[in-house]
mmCIF file of C-alpha atoms in Angstrom:
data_model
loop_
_atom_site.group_PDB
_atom_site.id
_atom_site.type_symbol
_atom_site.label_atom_id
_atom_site.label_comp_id
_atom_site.label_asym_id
_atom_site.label_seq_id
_atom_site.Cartn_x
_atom_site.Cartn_y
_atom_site.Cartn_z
ATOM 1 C CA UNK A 207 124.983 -130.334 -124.792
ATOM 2 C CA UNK A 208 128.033 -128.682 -123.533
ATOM 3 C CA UNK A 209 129.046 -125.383 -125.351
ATOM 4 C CA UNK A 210 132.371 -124.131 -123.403
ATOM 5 C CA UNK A 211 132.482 -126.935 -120.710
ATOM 6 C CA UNK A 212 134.313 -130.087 -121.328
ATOM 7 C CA UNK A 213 131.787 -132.848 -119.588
ATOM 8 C CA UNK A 214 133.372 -134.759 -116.391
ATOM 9 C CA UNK A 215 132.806 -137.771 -117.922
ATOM 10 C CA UNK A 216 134.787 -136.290 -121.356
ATOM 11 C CA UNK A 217 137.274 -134.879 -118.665
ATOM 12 C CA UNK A 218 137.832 -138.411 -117.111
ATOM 13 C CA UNK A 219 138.451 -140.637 -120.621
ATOM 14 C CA UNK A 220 140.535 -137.470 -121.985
ATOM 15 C CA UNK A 221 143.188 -137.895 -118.623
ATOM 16 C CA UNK A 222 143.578 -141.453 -119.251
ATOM 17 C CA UNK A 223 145.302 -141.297 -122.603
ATOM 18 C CA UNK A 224 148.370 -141.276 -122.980
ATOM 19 C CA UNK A 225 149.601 -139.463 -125.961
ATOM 20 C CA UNK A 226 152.834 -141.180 -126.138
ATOM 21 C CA UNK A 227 150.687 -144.439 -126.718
ATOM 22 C CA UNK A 228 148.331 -142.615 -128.777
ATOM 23 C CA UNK A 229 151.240 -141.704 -130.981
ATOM 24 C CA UNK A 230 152.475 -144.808 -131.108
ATOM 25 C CA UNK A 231 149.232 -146.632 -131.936
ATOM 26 C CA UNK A 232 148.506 -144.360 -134.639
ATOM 27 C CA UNK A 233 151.697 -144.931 -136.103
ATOM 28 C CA UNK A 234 151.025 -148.519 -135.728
ATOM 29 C CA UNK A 235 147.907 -148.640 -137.562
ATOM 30 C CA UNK A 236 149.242 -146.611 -140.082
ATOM 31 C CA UNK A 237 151.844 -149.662 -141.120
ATOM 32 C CA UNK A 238 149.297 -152.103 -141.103
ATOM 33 C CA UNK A 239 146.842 -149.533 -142.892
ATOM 34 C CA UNK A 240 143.806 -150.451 -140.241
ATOM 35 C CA UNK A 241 143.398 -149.464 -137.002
ATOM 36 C CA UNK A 242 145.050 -151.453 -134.082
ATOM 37 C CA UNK A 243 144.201 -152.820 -131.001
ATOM 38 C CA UNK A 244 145.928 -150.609 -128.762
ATOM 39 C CA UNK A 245 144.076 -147.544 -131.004
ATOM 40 C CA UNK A 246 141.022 -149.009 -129.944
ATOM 41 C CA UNK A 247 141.746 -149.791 -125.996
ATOM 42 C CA UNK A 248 142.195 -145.765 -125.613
ATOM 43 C CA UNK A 249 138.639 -145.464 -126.232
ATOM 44 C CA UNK A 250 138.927 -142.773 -128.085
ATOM 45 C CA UNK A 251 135.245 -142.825 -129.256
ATOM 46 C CA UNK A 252 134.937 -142.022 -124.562
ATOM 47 C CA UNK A 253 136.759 -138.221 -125.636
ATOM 48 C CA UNK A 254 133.920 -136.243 -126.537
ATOM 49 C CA UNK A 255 132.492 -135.617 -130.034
ATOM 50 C CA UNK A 256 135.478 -133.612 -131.257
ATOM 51 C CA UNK A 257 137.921 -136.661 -130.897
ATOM 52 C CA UNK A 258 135.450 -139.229 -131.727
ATOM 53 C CA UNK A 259 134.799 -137.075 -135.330
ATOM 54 C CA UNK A 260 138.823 -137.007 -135.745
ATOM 55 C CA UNK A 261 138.922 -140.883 -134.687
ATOM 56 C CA UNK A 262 136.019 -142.001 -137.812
ATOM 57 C CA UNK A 263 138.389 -139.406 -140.188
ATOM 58 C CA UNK A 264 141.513 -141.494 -139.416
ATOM 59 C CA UNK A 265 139.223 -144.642 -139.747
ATOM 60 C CA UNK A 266 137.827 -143.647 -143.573
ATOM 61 C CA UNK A 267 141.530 -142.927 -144.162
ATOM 62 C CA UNK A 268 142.893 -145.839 -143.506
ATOM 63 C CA UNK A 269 139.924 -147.369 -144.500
ATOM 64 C CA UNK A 270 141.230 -145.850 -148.263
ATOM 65 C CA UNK A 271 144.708 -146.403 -147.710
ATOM 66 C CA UNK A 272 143.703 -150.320 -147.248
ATOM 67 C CA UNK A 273 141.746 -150.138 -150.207
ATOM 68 C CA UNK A 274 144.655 -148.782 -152.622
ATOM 69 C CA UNK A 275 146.630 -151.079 -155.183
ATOM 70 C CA UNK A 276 148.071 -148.721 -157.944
ATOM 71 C CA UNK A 277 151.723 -146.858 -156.720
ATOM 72 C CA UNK A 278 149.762 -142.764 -156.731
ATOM 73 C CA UNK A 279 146.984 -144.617 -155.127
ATOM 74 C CA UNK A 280 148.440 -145.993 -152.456
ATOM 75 C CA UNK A 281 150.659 -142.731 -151.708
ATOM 76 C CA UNK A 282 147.663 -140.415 -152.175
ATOM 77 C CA UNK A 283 145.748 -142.357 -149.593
ATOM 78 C CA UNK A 284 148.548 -143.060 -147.623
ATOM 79 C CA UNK A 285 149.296 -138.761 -147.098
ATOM 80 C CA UNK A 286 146.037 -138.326 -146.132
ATOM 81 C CA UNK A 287 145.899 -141.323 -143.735
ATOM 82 C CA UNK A 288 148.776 -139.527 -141.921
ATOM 83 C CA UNK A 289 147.578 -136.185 -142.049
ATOM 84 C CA UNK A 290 144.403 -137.564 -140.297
ATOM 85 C CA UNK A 291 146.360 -139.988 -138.209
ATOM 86 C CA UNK A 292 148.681 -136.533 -137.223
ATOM 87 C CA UNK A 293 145.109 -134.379 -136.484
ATOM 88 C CA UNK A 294 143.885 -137.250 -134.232
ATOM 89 C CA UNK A 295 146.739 -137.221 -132.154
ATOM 90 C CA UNK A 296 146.662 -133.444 -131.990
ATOM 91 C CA UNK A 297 142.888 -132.816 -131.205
ATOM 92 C CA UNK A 298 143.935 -134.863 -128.024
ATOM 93 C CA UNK A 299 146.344 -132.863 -127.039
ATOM 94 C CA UNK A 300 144.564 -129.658 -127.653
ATOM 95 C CA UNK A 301 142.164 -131.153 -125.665
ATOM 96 C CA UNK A 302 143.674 -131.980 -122.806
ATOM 97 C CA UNK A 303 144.846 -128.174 -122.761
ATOM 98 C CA UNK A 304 141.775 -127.361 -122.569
ATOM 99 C CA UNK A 305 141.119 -129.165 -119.687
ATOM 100 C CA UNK A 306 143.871 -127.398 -117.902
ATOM 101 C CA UNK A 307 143.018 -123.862 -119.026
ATOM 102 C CA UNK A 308 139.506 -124.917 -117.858
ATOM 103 C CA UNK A 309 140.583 -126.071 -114.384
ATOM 104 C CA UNK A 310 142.808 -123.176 -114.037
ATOM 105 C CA UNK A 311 139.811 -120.498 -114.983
ATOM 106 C CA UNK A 312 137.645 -122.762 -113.112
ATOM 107 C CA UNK A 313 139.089 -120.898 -109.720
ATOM 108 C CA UNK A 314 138.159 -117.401 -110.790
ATOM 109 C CA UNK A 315 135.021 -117.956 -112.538
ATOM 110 C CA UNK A 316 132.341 -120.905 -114.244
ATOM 111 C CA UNK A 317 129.758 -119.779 -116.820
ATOM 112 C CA UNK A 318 126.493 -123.094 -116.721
ATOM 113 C CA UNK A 319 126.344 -123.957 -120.198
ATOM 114 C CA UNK A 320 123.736 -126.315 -120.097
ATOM 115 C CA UNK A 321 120.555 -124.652 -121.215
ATOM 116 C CA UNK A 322 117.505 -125.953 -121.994
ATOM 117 C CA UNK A 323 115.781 -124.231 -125.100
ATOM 118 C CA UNK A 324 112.591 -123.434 -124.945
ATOM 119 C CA UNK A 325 109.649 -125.890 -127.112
ATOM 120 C CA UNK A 326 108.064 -123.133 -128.724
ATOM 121 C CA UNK A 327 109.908 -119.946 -130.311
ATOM 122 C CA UNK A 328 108.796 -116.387 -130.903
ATOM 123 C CA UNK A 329 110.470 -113.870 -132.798
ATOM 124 C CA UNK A 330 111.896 -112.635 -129.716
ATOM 125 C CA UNK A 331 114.385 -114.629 -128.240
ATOM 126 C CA UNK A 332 116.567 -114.609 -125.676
ATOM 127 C CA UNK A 333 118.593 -116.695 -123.252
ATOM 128 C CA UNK A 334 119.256 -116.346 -119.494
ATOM 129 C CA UNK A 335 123.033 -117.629 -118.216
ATOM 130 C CA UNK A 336 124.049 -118.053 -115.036
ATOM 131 C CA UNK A 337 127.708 -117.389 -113.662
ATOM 132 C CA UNK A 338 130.385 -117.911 -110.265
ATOM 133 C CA UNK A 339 132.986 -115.489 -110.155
ATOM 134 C CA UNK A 340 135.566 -113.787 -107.643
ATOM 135 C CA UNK A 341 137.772 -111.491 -107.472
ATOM 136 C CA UNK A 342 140.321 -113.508 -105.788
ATOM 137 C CA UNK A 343 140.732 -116.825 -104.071
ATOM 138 C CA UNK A 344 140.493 -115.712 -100.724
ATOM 139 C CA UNK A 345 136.655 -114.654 -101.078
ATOM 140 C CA UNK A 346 133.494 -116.531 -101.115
ATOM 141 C CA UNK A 347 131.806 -117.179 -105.283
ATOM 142 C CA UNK A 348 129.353 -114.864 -106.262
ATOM 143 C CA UNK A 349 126.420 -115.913 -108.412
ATOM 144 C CA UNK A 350 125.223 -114.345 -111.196
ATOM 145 C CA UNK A 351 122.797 -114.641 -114.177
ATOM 146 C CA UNK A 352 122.665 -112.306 -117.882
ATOM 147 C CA UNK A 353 119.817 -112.740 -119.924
ATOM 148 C CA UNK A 354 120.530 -111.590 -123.567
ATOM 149 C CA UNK A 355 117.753 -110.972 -126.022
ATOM 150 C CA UNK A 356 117.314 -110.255 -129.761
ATOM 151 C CA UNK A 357 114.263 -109.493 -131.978
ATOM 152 C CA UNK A 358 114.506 -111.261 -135.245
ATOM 153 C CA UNK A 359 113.935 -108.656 -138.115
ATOM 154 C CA UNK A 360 116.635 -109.862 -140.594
ATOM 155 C CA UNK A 361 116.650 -108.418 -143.948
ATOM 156 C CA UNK A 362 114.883 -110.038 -147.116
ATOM 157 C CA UNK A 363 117.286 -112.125 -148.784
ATOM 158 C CA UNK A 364 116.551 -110.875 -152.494
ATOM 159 C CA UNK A 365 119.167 -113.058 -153.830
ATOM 160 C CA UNK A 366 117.450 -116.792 -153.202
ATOM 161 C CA UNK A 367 115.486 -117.644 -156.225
ATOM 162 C CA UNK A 368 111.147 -117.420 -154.812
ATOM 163 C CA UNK A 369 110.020 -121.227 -154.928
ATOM 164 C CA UNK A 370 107.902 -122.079 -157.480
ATOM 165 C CA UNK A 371 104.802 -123.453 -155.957
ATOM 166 C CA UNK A 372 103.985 -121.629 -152.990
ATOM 167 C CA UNK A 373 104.120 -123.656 -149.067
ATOM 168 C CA UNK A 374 100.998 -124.254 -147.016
ATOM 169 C CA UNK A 375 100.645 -122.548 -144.091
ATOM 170 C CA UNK A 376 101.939 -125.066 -141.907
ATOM 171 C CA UNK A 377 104.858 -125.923 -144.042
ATOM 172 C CA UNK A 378 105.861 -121.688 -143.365
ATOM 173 C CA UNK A 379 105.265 -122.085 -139.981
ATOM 174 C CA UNK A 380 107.286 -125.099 -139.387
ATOM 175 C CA UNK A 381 109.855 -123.042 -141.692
ATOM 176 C CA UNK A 382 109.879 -119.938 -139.137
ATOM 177 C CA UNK A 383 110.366 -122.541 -135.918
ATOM 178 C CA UNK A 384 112.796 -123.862 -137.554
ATOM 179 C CA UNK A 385 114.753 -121.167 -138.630
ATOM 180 C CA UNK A 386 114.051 -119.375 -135.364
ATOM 181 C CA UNK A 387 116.172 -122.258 -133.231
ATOM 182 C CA UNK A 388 118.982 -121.598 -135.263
ATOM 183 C CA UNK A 389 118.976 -117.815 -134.124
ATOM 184 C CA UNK A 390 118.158 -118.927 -130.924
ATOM 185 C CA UNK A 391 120.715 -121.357 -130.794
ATOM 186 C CA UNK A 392 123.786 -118.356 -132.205
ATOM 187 C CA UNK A 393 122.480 -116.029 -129.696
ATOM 188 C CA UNK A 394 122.657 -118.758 -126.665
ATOM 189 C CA UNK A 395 126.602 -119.585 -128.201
ATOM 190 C CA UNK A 396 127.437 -116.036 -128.852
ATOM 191 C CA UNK A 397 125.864 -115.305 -125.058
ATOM 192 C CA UNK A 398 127.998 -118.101 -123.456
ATOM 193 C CA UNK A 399 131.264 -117.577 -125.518
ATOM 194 C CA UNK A 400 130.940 -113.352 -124.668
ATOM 195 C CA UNK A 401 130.847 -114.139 -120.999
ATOM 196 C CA UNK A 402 133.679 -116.472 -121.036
ATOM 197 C CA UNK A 403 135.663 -114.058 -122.711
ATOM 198 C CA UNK A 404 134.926 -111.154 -120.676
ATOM 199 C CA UNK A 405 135.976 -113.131 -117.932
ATOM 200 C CA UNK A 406 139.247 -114.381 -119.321
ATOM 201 C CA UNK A 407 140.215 -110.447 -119.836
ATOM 202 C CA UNK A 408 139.961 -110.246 -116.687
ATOM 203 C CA UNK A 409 136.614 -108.533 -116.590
ATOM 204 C CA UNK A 410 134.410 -107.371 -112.885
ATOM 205 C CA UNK A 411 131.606 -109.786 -112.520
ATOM 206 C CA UNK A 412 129.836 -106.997 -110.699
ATOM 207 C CA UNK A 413 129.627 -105.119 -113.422
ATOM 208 C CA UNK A 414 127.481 -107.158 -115.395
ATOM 209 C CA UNK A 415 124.327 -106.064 -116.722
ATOM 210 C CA UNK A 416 120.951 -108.244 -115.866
ATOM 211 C CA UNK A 417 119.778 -107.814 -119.634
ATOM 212 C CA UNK A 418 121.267 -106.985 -123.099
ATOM 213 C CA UNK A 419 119.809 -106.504 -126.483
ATOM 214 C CA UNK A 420 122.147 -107.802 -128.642
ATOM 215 C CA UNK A 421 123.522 -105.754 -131.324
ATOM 216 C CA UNK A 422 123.133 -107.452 -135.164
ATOM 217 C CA UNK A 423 125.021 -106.818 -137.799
ATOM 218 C CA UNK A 424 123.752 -103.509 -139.742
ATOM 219 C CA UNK A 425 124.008 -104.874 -143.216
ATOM 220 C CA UNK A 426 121.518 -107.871 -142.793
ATOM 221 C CA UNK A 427 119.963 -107.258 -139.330
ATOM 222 C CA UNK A 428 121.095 -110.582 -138.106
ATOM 223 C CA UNK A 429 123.339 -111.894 -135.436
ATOM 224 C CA UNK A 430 127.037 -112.091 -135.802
ATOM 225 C CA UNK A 431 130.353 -112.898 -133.251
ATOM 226 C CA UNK A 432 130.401 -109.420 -132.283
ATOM 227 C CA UNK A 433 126.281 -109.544 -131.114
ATOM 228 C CA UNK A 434 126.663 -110.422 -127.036
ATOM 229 C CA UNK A 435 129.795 -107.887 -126.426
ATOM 230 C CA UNK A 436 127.878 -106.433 -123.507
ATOM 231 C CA UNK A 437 131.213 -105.075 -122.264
ATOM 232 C CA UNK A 438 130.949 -102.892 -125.143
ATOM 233 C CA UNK A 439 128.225 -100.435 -122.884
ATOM 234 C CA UNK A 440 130.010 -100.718 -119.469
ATOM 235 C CA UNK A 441 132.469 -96.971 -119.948
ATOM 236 C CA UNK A 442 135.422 -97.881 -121.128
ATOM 237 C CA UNK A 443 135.064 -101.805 -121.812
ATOM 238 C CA UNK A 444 136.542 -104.657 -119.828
#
């Protein structure tokens, strides 16, 4: 799955709407209170998880709004059909910005976000990414890889209530894998979304460190958004 990257294939259905028609369908489908055919012909559902999400919201609302007989009932449904109808159309356009602001960062610099996870997790973790930068247009890419790590230690969380019969061994185990992904999946976002960034401000590709431990948070001893700031170390930041 694609963390920062929009997919080609997302990139390609995303160019072919036209907003203007998007607009217009919406507002179409809002008069008839379900959606029309010229809604569905964009292929929305093509966009990418974000838009398809926004597209089944506008659906339910209308959905509602078809639904309504009494007068509050009908303009209850019918303000929240438009608010949905008016965040559809947006998430389109925001993401067809991004494509843009990818394209135009694409020229300087490309973090791979497509990372496989591992099938079996320890309690320490880490994540390698690889990275094309230059300085300038005029030079050839250079290629790159960071590999952040993190030992999971969190702190006991005293204020869950202790189950009442206690789990079997395997049940624990399962637990622990399970909860171990999820760190494993933060670190590999906060790794990704770090590099990005440094690179957006502008930051020296040659500067980057092979390896960082990422820092957690010093209350519970877990990751947080500040974790993969490797620029942090580097004399003077980014």
């Amino acid at each position: 799955m694609s963390v920062i990257n929009i997919p080609c294939d997302e990139q390609k259905a995303l160019r072919q709407v036209d907003v203007q028609v998007l607009d217009r369908a919406i507002s179409a489908s809002l008069d008839a209170r379900r959606p029309g055919a010229t809604l569905r012909d964009l292929r929305l559902d093509s966009c990418g998880p974000f838009i398809a999400a926004k597209l089944r919201e506008f659906d339910v609302a209308l959905q509602a709004y078809a639904g309504a007989k009494a007068a509050k009932k009908l303009a209850d449904t019918g303000e929240r059909a438009r608010r949905a109808g008016s965040d559809l159309g947006n998430a389109v356009r925001q993401m067809q910005q991004r494509i843009e602001t990818q394209e135009q960062e694409g020229q300087r610099f490309f973090v791979y976000d497509q990372i496989i996870p591992p099938s079996h997790f320890t309690r320490t973790l880490s994540v390698r990414v690889c990275y094309r930068w230059r300085p300038s247009l005029e030079v050839e890419w250079a290629h790159g890889t960071i590999t952040f790590t993190y030992s999971h230690d969190p702190c006991p969380d005293y204020s869950m209530p202790a189950p009442k019969r206690k789990s079997s061994t395997r049940q624990r185990a399962q637990d622990l894998q399970d909860e171990l992904w999820r760190e494993w999946e933060q670190l590999m976002n906060n790794g990704l979304h770090s590099l990005a960034e440094y690179f957006r401000q502008g930051g020296d590709g040659a500067a980057i460190p092979k390896t960082f431990q990422a820092r957690t948070d010093a209350f519970d001893r877990r990751l947080n958004n500040f974790s993969c700031r490797f620029w942090l170390d580097l004399g003077g930041g980014i």
